[in-house]
N, CA, C and O atoms as a DFTB+ gen file, in Angstrom:
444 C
 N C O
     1  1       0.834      -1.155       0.000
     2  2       0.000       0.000       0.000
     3  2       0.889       1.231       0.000
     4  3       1.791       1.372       0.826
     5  1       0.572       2.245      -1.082
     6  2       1.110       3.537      -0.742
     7  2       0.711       4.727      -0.627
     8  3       0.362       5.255      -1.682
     9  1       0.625       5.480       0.524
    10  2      -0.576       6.600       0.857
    11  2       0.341       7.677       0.339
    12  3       1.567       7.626       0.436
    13  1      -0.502       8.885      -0.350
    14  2      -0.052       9.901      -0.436
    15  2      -0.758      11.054       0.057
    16  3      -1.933      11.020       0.423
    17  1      -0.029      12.066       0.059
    18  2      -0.510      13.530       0.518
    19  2      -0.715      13.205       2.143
    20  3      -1.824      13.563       2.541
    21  1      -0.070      12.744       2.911
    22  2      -0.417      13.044       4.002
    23  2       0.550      14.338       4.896
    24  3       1.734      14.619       4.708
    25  1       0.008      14.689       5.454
    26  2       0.823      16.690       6.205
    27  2       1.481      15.866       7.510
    28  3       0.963      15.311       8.479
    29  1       3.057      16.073       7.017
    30  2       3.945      15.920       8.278
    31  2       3.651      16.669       9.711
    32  3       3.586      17.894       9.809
    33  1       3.510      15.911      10.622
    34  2       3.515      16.087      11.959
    35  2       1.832      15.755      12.241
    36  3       1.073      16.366      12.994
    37  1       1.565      14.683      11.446
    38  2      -0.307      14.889      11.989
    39  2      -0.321      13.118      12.162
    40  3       0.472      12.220      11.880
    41  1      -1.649      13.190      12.767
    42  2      -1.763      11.886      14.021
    43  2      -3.158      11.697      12.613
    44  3      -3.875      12.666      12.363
    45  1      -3.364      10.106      11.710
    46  2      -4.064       9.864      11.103
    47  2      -4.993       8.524      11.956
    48  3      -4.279       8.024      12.825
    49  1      -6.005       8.054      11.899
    50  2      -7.065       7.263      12.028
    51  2      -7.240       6.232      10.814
    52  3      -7.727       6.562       9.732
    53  1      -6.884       5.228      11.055
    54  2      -7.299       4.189      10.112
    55  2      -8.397       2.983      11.026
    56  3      -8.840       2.967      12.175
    57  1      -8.539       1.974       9.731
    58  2      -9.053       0.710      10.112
    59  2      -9.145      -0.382       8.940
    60  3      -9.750      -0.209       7.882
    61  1      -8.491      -1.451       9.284
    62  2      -8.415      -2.330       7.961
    63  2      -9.320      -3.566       8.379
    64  3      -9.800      -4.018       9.419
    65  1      -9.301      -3.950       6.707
    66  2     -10.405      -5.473       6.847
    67  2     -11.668      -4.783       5.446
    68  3     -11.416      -3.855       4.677
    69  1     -12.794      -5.484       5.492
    70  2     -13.813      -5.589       4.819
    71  2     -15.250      -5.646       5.627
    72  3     -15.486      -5.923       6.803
    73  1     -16.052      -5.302       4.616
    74  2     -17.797      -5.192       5.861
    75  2     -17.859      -5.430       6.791
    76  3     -18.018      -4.538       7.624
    77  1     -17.779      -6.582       7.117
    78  2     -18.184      -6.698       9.163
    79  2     -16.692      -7.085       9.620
    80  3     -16.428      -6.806      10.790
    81  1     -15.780      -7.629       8.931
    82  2     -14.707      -7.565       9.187
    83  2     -13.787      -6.757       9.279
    84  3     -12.864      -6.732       8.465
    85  1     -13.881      -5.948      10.300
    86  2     -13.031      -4.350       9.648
    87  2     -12.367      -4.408      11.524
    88  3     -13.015      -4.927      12.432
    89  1     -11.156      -3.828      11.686
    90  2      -9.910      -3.596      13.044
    91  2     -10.237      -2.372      13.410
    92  3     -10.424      -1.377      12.709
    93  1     -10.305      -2.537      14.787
    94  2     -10.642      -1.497      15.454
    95  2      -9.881       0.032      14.980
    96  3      -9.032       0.076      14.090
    97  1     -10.312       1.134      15.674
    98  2      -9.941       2.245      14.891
    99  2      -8.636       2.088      15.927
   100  3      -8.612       1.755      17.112
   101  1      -7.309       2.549      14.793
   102  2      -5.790       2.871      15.418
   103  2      -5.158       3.897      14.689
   104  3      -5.176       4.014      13.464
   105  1      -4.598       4.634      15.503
   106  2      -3.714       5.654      14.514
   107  2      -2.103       5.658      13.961
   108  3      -1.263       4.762      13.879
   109  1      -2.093       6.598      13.742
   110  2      -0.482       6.686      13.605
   111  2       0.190       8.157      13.089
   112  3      -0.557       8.591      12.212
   113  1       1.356       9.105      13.318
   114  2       1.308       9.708      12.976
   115  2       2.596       9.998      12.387
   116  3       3.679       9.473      12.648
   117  1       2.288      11.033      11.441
   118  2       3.586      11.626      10.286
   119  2       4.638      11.801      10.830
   120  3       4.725      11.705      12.054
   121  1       5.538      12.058      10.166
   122  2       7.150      12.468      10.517
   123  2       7.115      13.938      10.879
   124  3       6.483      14.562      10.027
   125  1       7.472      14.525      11.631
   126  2       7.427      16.162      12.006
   127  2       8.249      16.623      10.683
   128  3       9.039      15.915      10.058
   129  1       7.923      17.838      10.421
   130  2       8.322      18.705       9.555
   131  2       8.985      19.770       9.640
   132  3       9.283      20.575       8.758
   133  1       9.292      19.758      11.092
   134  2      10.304      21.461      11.970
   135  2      12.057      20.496      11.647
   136  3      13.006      21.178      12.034
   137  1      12.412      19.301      11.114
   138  2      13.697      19.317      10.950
   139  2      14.101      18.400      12.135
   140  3      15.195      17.840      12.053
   141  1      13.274      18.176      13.303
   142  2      13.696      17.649      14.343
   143  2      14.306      16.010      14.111
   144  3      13.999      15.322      13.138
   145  1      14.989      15.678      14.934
   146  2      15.427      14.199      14.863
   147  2      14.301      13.209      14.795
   148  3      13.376      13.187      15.607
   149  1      14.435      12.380      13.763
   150  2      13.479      11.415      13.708
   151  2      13.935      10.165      14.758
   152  3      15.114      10.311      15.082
   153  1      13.509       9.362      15.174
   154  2      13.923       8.478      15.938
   155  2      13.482       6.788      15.439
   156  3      12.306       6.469      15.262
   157  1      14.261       6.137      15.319
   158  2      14.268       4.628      14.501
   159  2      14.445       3.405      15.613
   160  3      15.431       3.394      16.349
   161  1      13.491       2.444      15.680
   162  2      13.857       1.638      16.105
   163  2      14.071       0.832      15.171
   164  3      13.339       0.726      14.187
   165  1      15.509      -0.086      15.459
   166  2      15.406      -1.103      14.612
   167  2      15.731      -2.138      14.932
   168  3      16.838      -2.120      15.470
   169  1      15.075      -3.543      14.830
   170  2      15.277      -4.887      15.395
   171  2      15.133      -6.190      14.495
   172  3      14.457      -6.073      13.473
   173  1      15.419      -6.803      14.639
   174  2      15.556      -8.345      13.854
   175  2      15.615      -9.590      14.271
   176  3      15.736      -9.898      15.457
   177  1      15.526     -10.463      13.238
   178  2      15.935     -11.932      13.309
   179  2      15.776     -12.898      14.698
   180  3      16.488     -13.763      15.209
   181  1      14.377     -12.249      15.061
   182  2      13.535     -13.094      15.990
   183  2      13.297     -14.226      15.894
   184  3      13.020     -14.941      16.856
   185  1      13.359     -14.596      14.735
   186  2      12.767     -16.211      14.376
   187  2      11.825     -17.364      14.950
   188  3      11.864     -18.590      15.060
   189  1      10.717     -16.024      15.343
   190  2       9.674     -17.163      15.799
   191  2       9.855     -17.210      17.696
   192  3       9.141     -17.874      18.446
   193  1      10.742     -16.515      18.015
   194  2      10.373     -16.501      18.970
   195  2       9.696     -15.379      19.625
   196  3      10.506     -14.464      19.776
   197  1       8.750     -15.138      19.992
   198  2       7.137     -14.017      19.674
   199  2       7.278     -13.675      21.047
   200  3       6.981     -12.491      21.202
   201  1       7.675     -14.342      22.313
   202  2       7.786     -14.028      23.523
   203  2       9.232     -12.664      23.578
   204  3       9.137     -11.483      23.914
   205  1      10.521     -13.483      23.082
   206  2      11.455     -12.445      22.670
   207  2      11.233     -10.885      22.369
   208  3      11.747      -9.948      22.982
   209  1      10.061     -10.804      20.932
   210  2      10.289     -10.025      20.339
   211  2       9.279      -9.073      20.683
   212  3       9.254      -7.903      20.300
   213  1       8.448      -9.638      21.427
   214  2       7.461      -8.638      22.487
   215  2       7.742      -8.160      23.331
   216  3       6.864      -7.457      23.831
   217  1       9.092      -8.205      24.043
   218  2       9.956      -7.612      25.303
   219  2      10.373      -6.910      24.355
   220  3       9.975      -5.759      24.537
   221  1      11.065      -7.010      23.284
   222  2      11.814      -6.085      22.164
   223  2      11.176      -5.024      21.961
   224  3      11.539      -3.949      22.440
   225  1      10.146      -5.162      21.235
   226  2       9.307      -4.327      20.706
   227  2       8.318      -3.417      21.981
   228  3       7.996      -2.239      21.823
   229  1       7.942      -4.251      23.232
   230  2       8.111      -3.088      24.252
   231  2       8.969      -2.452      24.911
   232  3       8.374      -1.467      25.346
   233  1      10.195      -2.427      25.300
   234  2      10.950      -1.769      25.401
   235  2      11.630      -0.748      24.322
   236  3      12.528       0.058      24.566
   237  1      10.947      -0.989      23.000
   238  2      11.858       0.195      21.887
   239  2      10.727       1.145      22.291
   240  3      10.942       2.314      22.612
   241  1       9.402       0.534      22.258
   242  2       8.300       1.629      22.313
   243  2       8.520       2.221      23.511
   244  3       7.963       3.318      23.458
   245  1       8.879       2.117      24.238
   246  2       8.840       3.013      25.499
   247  2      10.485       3.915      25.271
   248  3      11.144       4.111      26.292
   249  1      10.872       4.260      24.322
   250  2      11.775       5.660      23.718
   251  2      11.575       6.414      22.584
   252  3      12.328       7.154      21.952
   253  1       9.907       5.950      22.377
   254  2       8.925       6.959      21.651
   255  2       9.880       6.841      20.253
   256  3      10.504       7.847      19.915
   257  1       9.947       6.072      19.750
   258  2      10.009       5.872      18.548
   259  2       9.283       6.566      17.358
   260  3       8.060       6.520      17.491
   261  1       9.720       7.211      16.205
   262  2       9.165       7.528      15.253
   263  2       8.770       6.152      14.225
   264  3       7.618       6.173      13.789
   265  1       9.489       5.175      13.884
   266  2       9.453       4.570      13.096
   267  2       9.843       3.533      13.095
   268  3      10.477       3.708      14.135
   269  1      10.148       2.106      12.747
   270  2      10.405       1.147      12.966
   271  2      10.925       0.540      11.942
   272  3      10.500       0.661      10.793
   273  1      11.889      -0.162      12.286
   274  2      12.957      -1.241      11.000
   275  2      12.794      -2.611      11.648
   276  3      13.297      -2.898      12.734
   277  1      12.159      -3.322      11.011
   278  2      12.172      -4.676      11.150
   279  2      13.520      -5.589       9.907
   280  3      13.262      -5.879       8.739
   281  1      14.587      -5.801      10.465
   282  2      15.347      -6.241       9.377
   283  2      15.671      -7.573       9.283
   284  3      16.815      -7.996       9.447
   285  1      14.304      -8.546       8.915
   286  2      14.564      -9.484       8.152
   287  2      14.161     -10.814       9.525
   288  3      14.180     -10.472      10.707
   289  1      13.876     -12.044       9.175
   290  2      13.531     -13.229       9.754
   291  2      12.931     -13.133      11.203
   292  3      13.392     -13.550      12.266
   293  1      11.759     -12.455      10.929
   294  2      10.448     -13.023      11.841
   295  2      10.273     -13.794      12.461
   296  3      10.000     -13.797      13.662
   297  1      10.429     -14.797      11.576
   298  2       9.617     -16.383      12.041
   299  2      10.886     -17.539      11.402
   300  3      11.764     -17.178      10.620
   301  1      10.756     -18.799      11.870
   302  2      11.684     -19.573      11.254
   303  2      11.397     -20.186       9.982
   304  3      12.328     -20.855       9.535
   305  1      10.403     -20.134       9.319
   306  2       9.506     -20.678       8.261
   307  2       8.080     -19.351       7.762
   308  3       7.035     -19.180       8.390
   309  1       8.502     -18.628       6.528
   310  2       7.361     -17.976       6.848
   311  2       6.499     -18.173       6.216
   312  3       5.823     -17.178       5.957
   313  1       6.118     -19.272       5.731
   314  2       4.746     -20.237       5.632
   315  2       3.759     -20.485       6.327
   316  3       2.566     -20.727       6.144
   317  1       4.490     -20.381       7.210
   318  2       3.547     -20.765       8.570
   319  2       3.105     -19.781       9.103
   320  3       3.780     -18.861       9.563
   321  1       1.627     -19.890       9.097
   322  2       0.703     -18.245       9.715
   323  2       0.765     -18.568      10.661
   324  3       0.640     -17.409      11.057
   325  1       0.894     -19.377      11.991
   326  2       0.701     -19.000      13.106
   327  2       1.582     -18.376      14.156
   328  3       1.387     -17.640      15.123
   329  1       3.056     -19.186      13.368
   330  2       4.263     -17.646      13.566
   331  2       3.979     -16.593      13.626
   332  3       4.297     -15.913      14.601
   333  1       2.854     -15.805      11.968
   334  2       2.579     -14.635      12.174
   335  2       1.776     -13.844      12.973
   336  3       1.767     -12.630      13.177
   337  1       0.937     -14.985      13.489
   338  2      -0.009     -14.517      14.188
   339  2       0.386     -14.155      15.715
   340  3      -0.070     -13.290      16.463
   341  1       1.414     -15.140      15.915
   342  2       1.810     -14.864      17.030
   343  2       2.878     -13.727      16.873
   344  3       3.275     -12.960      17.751
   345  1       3.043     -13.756      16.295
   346  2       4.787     -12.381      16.400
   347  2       3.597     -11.078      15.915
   348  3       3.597     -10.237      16.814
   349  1       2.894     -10.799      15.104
   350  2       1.850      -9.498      15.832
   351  2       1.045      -9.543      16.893
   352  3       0.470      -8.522      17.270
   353  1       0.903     -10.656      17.481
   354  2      -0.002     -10.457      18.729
   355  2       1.059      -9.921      19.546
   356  3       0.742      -9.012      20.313
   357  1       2.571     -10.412      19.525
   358  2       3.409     -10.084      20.588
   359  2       3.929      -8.362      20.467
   360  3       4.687      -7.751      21.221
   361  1       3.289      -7.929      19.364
   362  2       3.260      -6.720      19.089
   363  2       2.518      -5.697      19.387
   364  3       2.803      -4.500      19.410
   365  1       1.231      -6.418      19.685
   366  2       0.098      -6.006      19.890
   367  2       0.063      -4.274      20.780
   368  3       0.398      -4.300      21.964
   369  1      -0.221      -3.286      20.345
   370  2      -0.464      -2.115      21.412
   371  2       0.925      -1.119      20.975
   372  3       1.243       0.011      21.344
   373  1       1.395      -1.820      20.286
   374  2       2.645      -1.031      19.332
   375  2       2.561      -0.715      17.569
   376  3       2.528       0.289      16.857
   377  1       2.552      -2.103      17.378
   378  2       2.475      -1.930      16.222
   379  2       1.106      -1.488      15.628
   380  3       1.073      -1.787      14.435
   381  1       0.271      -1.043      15.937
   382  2      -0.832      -0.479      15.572
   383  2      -0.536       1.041      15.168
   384  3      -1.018       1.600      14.183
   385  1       0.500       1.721      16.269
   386  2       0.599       2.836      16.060
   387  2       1.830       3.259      15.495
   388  3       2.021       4.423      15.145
   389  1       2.779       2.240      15.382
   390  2       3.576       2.527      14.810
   391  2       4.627       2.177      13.754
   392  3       5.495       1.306      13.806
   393  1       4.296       3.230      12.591
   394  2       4.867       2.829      11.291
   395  2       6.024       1.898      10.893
   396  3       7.058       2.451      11.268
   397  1       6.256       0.920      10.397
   398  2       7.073       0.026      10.535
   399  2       7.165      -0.809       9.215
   400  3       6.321      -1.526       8.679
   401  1       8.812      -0.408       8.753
   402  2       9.281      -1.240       7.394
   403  2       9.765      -2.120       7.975
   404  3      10.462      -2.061       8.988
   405  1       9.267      -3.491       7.072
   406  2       9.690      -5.065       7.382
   407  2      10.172      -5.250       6.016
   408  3       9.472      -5.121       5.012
   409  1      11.552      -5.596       6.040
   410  2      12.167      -6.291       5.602
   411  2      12.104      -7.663       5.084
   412  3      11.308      -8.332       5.743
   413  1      12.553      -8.183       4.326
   414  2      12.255      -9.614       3.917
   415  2      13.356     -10.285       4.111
   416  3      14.226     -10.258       3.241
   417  1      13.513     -10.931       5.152
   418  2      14.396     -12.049       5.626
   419  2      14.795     -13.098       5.107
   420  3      13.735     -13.692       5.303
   421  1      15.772     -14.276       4.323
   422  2      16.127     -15.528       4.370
   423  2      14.542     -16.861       5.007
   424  3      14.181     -17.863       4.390
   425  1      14.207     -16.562       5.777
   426  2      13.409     -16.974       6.174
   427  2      12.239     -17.071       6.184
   428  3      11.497     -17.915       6.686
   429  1      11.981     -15.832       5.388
   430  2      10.606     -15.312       5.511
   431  2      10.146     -16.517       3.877
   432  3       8.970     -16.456       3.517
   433  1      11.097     -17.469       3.071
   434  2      10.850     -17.643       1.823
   435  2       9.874     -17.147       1.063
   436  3       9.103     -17.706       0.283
   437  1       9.938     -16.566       1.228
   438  2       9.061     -15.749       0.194
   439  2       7.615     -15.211       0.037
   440  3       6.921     -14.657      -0.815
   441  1       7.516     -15.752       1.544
   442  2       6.206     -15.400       2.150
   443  2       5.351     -14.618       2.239
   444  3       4.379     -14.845       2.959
């Protein structure tokens, strides 16, 4: 997906899915536009372990992160949805709000 025109420094409202299937409302917001330091978390090569990467991913969020780098192997097989399901649940209350490039890992085959 690629959104355009959105005004740096603003807090947007989404919700994904279809008719009755649609995710609760979550936001997220732009990159500031005064020049200030952006701030990056970046983490990796969890491989499935979802307990790990939920201590990870709460502790980056709590230094107010602008943005997020996921670089590469998630899960040990990424065929397997319940890896995925579990490594965003272990995300859960973060990654909703915050913007985050994932990488494609060795592992992820092509998933």
């Amino acid at each position: 997906m690629h959104l355009c025109g959105l005004t740096a420094g603003t807090t947007y409202h989404y919700r994904v899915g279809t008719g009755a299937h649609m995710s609760a409302d979550s936001t997220f917001t732009t990159a500031p536009a005064d020049g200030r330091p952006v701030r990056i978390l970046v983490a990796g090569d969890s491989r499935g372990n979802a307990s790990t990467w939920g201590e990870v991913i709460q502790a980056g969020a709590a230094e107010a992160p602008d943005l997020a780098i996921f670089t590469g192997d998630a899960n040990d097989l990424g065929s397997i949805q319940d890896d995925w399901e579990a490594w965003f649940a272990a995300g859960k209350g973060v990654l909703e709000h915050l913007p985050l490039m994932m990488v494609q890992g060795n592992h992820e085959n092509n998933a």
